[in-house]
CSV table of C-alpha atoms and ligand atoms in Angstrom, one decimal:
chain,number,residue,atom,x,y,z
A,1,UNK,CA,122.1,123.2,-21.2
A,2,UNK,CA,118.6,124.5,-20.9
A,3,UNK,CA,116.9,125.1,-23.7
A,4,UNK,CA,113.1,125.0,-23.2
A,5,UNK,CA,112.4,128.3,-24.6
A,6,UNK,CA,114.3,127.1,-27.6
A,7,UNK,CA,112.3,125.9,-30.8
A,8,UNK,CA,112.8,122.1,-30.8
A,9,UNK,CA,114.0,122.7,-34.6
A,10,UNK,CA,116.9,125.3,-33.3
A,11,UNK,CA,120.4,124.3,-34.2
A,12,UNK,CA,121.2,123.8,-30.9
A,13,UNK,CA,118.6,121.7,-30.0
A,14,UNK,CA,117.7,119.6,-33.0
A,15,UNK,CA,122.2,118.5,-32.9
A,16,UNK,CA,123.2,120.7,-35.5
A,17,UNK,CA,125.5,122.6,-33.9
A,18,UNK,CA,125.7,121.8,-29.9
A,19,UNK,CA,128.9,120.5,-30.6
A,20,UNK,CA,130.6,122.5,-32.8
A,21,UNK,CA,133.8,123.7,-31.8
A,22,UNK,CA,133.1,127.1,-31.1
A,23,UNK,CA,129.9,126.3,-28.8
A,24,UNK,CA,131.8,123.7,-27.1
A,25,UNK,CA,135.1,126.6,-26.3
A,26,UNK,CA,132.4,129.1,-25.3
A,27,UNK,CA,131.1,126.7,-22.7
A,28,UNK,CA,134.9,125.9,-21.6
A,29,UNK,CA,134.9,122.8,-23.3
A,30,UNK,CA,138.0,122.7,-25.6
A,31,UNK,CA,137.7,121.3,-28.6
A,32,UNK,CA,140.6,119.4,-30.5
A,33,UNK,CA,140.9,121.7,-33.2
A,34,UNK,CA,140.8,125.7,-31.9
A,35,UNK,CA,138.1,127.4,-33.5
A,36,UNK,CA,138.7,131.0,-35.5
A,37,UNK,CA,136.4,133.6,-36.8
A,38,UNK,CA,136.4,137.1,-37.5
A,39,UNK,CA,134.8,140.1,-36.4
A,40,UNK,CA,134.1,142.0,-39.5
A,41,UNK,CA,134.5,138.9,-41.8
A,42,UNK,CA,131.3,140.4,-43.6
A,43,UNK,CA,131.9,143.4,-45.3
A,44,UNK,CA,134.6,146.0,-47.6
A,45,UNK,CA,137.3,143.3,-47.2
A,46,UNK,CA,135.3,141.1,-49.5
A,47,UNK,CA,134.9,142.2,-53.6
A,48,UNK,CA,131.5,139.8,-53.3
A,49,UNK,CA,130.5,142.0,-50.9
A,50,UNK,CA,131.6,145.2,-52.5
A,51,UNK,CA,130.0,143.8,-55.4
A,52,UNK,CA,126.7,143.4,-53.8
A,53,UNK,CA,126.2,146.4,-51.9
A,54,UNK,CA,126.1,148.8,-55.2
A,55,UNK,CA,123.4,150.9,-55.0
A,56,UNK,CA,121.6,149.4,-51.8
A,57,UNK,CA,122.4,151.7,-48.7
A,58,UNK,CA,124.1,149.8,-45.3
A,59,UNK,CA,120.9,150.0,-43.6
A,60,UNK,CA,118.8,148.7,-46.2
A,61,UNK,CA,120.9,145.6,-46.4
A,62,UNK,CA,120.4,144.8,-42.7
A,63,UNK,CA,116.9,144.8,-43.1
A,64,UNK,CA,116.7,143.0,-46.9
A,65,UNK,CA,116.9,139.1,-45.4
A,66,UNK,CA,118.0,137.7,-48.9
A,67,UNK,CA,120.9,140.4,-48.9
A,68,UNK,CA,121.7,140.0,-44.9
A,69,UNK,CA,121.6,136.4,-45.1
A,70,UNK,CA,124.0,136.1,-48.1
A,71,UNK,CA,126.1,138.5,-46.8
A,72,UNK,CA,126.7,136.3,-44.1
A,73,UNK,CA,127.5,133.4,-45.8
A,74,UNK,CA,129.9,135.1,-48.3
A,75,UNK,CA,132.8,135.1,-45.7
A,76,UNK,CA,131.9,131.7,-44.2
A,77,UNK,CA,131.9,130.1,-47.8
A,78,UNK,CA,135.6,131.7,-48.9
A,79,UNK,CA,137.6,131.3,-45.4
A,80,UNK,CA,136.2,128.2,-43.8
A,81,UNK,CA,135.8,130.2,-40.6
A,82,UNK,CA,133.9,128.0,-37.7
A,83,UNK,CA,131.2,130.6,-37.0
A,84,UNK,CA,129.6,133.3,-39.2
A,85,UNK,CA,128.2,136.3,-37.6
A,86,UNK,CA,124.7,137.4,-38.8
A,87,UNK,CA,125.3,140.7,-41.0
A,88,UNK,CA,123.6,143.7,-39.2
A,89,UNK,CA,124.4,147.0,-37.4
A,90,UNK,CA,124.6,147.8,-33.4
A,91,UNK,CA,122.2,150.6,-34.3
A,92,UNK,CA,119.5,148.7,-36.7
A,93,UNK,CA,117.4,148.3,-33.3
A,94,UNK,CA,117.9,152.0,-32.9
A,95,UNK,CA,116.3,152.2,-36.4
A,96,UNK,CA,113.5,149.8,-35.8
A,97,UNK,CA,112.2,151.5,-32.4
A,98,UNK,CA,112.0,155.0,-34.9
A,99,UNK,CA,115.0,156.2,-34.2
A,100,UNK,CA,116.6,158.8,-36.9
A,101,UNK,CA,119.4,157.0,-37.3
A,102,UNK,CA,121.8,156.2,-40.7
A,103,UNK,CA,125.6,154.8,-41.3
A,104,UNK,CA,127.6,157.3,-43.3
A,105,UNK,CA,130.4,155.1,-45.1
A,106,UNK,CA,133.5,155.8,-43.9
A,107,UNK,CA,132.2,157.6,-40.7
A,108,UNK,CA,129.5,155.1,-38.9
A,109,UNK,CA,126.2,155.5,-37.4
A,110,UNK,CA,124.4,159.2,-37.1
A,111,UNK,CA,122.0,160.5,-35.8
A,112,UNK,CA,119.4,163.6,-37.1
A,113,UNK,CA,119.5,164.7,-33.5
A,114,UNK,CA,121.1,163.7,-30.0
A,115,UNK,CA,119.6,162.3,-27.6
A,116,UNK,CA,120.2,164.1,-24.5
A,117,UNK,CA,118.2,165.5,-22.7
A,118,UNK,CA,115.7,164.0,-20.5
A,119,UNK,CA,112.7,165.5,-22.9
A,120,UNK,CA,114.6,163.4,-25.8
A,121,UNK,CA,114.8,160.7,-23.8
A,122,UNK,CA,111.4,160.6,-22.6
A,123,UNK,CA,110.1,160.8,-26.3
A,124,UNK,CA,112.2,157.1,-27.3
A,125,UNK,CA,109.8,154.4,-28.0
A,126,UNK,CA,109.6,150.8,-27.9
A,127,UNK,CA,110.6,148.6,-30.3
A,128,UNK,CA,107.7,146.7,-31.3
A,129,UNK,CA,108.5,143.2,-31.7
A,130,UNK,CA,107.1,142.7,-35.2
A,131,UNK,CA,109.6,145.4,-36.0
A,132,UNK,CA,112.1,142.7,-36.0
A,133,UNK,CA,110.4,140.2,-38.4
A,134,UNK,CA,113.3,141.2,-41.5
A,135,UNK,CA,116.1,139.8,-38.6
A,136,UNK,CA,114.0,136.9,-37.4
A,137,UNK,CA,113.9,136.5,-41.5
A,138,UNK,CA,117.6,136.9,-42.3
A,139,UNK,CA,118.6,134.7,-39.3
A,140,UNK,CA,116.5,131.9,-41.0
A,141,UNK,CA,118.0,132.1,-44.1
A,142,UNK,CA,121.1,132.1,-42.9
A,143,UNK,CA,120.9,129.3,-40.7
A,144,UNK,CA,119.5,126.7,-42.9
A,145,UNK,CA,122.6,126.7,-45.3
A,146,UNK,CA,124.8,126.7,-42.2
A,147,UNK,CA,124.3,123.5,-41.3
A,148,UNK,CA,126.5,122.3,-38.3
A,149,UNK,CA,128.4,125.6,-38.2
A,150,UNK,CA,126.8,127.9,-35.8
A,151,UNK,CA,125.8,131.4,-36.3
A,152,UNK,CA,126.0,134.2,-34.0
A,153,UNK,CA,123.8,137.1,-33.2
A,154,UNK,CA,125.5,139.7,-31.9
A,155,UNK,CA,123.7,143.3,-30.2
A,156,UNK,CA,125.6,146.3,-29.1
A,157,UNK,CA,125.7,147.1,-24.9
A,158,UNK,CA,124.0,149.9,-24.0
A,159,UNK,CA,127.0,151.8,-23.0
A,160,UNK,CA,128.2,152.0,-26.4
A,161,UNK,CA,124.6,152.5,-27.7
A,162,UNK,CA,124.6,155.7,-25.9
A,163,UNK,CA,127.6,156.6,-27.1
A,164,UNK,CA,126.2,157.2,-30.1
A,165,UNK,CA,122.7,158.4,-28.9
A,166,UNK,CA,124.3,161.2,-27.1
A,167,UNK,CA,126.8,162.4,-29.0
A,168,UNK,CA,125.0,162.0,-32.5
A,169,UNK,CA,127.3,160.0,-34.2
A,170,UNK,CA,130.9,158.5,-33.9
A,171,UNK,CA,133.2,160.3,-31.6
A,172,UNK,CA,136.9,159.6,-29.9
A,173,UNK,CA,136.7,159.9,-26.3
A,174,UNK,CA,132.7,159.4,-25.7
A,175,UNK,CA,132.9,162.5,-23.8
A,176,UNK,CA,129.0,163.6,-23.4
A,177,UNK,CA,127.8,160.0,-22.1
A,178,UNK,CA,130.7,160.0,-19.9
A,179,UNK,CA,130.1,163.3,-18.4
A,180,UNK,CA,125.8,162.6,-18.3
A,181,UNK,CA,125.9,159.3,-16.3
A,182,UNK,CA,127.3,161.8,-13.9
A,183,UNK,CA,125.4,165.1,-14.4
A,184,UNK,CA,122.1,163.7,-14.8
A,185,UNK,CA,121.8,160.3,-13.6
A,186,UNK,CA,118.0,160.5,-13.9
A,187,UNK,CA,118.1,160.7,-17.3
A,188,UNK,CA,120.8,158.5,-17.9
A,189,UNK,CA,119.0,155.4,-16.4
A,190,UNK,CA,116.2,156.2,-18.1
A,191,UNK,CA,118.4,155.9,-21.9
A,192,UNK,CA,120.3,153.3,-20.7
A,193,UNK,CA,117.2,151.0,-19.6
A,194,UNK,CA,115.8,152.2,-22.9
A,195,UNK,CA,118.9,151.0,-24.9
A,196,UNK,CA,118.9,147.7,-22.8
A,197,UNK,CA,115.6,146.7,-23.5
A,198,UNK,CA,115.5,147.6,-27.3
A,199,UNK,CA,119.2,145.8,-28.0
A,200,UNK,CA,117.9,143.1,-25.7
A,201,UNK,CA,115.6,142.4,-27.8
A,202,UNK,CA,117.2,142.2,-31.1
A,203,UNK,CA,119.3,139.8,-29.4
A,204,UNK,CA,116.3,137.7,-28.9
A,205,UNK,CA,114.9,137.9,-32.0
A,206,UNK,CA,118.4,136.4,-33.5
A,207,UNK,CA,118.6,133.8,-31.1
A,208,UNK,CA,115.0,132.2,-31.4
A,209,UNK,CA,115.4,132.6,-34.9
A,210,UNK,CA,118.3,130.6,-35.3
A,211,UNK,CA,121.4,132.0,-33.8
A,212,UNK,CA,123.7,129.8,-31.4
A,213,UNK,CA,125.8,132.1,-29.3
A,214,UNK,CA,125.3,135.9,-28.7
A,215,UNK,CA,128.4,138.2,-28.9
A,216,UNK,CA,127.5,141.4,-26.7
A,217,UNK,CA,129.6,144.5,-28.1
A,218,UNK,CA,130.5,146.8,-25.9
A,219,UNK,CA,133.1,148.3,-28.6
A,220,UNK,CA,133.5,151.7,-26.5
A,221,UNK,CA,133.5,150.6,-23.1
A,222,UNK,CA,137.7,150.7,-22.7
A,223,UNK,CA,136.8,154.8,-21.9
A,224,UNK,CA,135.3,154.6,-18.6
A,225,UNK,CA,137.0,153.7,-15.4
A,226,UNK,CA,136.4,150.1,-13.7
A,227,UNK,CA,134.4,152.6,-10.9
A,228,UNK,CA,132.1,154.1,-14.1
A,229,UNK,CA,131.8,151.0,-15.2
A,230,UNK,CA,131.0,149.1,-12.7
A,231,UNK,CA,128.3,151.1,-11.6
A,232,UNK,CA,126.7,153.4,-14.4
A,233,UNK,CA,126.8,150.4,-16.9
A,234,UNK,CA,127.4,146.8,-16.0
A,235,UNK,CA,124.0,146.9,-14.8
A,236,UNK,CA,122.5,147.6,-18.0
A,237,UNK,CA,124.5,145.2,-19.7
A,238,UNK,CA,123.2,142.6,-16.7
A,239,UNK,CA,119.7,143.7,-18.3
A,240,UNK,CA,120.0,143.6,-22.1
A,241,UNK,CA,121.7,139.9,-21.4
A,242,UNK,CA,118.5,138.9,-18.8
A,243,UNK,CA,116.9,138.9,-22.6
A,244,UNK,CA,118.3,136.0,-23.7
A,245,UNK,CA,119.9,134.0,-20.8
A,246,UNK,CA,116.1,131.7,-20.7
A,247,UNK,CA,117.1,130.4,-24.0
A,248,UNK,CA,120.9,129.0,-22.9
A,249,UNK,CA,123.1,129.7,-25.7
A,250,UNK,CA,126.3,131.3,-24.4
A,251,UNK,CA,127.3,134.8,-24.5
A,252,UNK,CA,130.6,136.1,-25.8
A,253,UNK,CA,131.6,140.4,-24.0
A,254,UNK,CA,134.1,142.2,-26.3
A,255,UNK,CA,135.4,145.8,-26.2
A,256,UNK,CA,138.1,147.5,-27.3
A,257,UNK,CA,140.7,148.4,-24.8
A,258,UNK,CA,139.2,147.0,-22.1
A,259,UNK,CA,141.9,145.7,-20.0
A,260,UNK,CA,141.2,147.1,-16.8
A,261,UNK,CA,137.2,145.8,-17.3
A,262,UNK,CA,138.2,142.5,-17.8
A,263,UNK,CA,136.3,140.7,-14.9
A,264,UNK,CA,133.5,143.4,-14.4
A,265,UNK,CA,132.5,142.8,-18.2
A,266,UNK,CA,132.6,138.5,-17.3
A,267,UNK,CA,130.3,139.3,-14.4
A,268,UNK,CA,127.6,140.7,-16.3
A,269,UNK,CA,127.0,137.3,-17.4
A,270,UNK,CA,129.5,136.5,-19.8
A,271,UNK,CA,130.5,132.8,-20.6
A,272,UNK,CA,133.0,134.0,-22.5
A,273,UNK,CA,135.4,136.9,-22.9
A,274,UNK,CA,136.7,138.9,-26.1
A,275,UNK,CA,140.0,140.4,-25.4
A,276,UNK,CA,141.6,142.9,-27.7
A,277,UNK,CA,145.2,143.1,-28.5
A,278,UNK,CA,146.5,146.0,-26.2
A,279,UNK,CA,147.4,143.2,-23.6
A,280,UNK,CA,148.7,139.6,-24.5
A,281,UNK,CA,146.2,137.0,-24.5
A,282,UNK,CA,147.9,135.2,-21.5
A,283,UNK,CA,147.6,138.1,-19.4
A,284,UNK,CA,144.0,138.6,-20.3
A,285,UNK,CA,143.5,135.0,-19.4
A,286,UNK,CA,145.5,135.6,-16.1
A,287,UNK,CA,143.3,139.0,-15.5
A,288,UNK,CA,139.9,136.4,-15.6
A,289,UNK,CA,141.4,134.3,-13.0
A,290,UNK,CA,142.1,131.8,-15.2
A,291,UNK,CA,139.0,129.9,-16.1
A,292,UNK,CA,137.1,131.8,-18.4
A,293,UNK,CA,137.1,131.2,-21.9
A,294,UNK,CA,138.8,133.6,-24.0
A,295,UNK,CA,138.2,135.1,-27.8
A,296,UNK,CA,141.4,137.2,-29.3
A,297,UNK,CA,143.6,138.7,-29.9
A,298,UNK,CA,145.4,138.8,-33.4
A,299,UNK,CA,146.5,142.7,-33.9
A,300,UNK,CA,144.5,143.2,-37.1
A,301,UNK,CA,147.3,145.8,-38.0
A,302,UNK,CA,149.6,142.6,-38.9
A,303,UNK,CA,147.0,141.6,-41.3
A,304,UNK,CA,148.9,143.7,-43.8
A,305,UNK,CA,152.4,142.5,-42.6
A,306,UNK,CA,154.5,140.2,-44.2
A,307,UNK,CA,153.3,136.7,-44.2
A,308,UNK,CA,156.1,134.9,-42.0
A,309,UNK,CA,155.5,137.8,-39.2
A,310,UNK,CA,151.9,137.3,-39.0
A,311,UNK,CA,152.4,133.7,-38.7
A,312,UNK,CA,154.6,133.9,-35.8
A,313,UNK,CA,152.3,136.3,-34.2
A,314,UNK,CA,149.2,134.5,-35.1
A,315,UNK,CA,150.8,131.3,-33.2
A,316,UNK,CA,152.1,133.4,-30.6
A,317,UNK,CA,148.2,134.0,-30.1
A,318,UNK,CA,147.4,130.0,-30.3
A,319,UNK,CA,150.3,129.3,-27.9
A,320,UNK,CA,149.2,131.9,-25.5
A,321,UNK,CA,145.4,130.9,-25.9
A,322,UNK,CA,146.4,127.4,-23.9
A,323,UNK,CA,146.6,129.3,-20.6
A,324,UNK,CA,142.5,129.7,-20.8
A,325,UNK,CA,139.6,126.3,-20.5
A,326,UNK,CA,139.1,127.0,-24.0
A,327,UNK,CA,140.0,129.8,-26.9
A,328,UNK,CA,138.4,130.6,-30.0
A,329,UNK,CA,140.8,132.5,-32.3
A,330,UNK,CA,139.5,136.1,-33.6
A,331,UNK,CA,141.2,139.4,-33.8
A,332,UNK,CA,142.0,142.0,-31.2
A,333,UNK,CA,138.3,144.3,-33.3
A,334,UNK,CA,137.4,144.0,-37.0
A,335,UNK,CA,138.7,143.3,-39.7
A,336,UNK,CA,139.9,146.8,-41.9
A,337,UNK,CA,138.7,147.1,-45.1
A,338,UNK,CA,141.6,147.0,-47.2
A,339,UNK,CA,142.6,143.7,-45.8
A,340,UNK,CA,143.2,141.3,-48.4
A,341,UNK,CA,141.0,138.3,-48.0
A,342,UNK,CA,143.3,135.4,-48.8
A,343,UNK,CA,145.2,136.1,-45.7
A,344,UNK,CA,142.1,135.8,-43.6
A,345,UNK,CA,141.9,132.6,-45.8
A,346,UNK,CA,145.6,131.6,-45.0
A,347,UNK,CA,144.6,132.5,-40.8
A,348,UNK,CA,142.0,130.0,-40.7
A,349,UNK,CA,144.4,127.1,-42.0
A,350,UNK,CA,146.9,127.4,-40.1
A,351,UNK,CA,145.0,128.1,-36.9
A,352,UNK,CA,143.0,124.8,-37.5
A,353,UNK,CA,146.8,122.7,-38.7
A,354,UNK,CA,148.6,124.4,-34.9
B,1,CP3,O1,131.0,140.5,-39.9
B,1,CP3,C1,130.5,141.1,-38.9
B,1,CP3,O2,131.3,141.3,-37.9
B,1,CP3,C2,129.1,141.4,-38.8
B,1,CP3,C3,128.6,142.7,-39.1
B,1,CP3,C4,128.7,143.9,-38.2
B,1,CP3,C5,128.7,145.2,-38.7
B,1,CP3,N1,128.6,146.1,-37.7
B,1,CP3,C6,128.6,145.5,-40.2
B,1,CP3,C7,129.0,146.9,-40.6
B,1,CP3,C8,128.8,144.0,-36.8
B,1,CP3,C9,129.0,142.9,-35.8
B,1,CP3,C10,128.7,145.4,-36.5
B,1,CP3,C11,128.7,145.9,-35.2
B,1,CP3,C12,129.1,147.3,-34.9
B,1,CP3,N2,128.7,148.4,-35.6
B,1,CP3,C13,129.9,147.7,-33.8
B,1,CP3,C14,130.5,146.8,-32.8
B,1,CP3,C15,131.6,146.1,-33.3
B,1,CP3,C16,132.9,146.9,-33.5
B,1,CP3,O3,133.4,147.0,-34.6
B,1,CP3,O4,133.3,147.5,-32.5
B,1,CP3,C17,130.0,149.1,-33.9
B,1,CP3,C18,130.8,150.0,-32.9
B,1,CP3,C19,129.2,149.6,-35.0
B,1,CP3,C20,129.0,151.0,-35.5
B,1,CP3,C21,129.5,151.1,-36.8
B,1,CP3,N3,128.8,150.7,-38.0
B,1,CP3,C22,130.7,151.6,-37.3
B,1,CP3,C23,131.8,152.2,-36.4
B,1,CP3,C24,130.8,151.5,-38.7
B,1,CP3,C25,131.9,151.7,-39.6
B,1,CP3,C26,131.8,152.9,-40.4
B,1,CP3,C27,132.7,152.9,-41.7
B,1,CP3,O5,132.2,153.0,-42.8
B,1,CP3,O6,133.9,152.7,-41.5
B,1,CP3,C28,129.5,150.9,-39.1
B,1,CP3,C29,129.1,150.5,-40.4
B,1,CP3,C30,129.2,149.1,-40.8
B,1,CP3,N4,128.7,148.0,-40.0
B,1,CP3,C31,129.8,148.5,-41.9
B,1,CP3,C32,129.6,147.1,-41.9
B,1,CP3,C33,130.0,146.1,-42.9
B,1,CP3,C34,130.4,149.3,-43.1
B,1,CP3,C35,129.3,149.8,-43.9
B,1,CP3,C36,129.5,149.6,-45.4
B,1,CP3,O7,129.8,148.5,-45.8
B,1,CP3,O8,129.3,150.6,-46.1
């Protein structure tokens, strides 16, 4: 791997974490142990985290690096997951170019205006790398307790960036960025190249700070077609990854319900591919062609199922998982609040003993 543009004091340079398990099943390389982690291990689920977050709103926390950074490690520390993800937002970028964004608990992000129009548009700014300085922060923090397990930076795709940015705030179907790629594709390029080059960015910032792998959310994607897709939004994913792909860590894809995008979402430049659990993990795998390393797909509604029927579905997953180069072990999206963290715990054993 190629990592010039690395620090030479980066974990993945310096030996730290090169060869953990989860670097080494993103890069196809299976490890003897399958590596799990969780997306949404930070956060409600936790009473340390619940405990912490009193009186300090979301935002704020992604941008305090003491609180981001222990935030992170919180879940690493009580579940002996092999990766932590670096506690932050999809739409803290947003925040940090000026936009007028917040997270409503309970709701998600919002906006004090859409963006929509190509006036709106026009009137985004850059997001000035000093901006970033509280990530680069946090991401060092993190990192140096981490030791040889690797962290991972994560940024939202610009598909489901907009999604947010045009609507104003959460939504079911996405249907105003779906119908202005279409209607105005002027001004759609224009916010997608935008939200490309700002969550490109924040990618950047995590990974020279510290990060090891970058997870690229595209959370909303499973709405459009493979022929939207393909050709209103891959290409922006291409460029918010060309932010990062000099510096040679790998790149994990996830979205929800993203069956049919399975191998458009790989050829943006994904090492790796997150597969939720509408579809079996084998079939996934078989979708990818077969060698391309997967992360899924335990249905994060059996979290709350009796013990012996998560555990044959969580080895179900395992077993499955063998059809792909390599697998790391994660659920089909995040983890839901009321989740009760010992079974996370419990997931983590018995994924590392099958
Ligand atoms: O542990 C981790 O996975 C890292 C932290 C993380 C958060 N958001 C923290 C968070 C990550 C990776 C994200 C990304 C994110 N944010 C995505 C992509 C991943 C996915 O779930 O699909 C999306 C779509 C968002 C937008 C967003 N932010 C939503 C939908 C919500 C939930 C709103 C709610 O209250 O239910 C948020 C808020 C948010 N982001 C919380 C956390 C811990 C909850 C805020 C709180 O604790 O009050």
């Amino acid at each position: 791997m190629n990592h010039v543009n690395l620090p030479a004091e980066h974990p993945l340079v310096d030996g730290r974490t090169a060869a953990s398990p989860v670097i080494r099943a993103y890069r196809g390389d299976r490890p003897p142990v399958t590596p799990v982690w969780f997306m949404r291990q930070a956060g409600r689920s936790l009473p340390e985290y619940r405990a912490l977050r009193v009186g300090t709103a979301m935002l704020d926390a992604c941008l305090d690096p003491e609180l981001s950074s222990e935030i992170t490690l919180q879940p690493w520390r009580r579940h002996a997951v092999d990766a932590a993800i670096f506690f932050s937002d999809i739409v803290v970028p947003l925040k940090l170019a000026g936009v007028d964004v917040d997270i409503v608990a309970g709701r998600g992000p919002v906006l004090g205006a859409p963006i929509r129009s190509a006036a709106d548009v026009a009137a985004l700014r850059p997001l000035h790398p000093d901006a970033l300085a509280p990530i680069g922060a946090g991401v060092a923090r993190t990192v140096a307790q981490l030791g040889s397990t690797p962290l991972i930076g994560f940024a939202g795709a610009p598909f489901t960036l907009a999604a947010y940015l045009v609507e104003g705030g959460p939504s079911k179907d996405h249907l105003r960025a779906r119908t202005l790629m279409h209607a105005d594709p002027a001004t759609w390029h224009a916010l997608m190249t935008w939200a490309a080059d700002v969550t490109g960015a924040f990618l950047r910032a995590q990974i020279l700070a510290g990060a090891s792998a970058a997870q690229l959310f595209d959370s909303w994607a499973g709405s459009l077609s493979l022929a939207d897709y393909t050709a209103h939004v891959a290409p922006y994913s291409k460029l918010a990854i060309s932010h990062v792909t000099d510096l040679g860590m790998p790149i994990v894809h996830f979205g929800v319900g993203t069956g049919e995008l399975l191998g458009a979402m790989r050829d943006v430049g994904a090492d790796a591919v997150g597969i939720d659990d509408r579809i079996p993990l084998d079939e996934g795998i078989r979708r990818l062609g077969g060698n391309v390393p997967v992360q899924g797909n335990i249905n994060p509604a059996l979290l709350a199922a009796p013990w012996e029927v998560l555990e044959a579905h969580v080895l179900d997953v395992v077993e499955r998982g063998r059809a792909a180069p390599a697998h790391v072990v994660n659920l089909g999206h995040g983890v839901p609040p009321e989740t009760d963290p010992d079974v996370l715990s419990r997931i983590v054993a018995l994924v590392h003993s099958a």
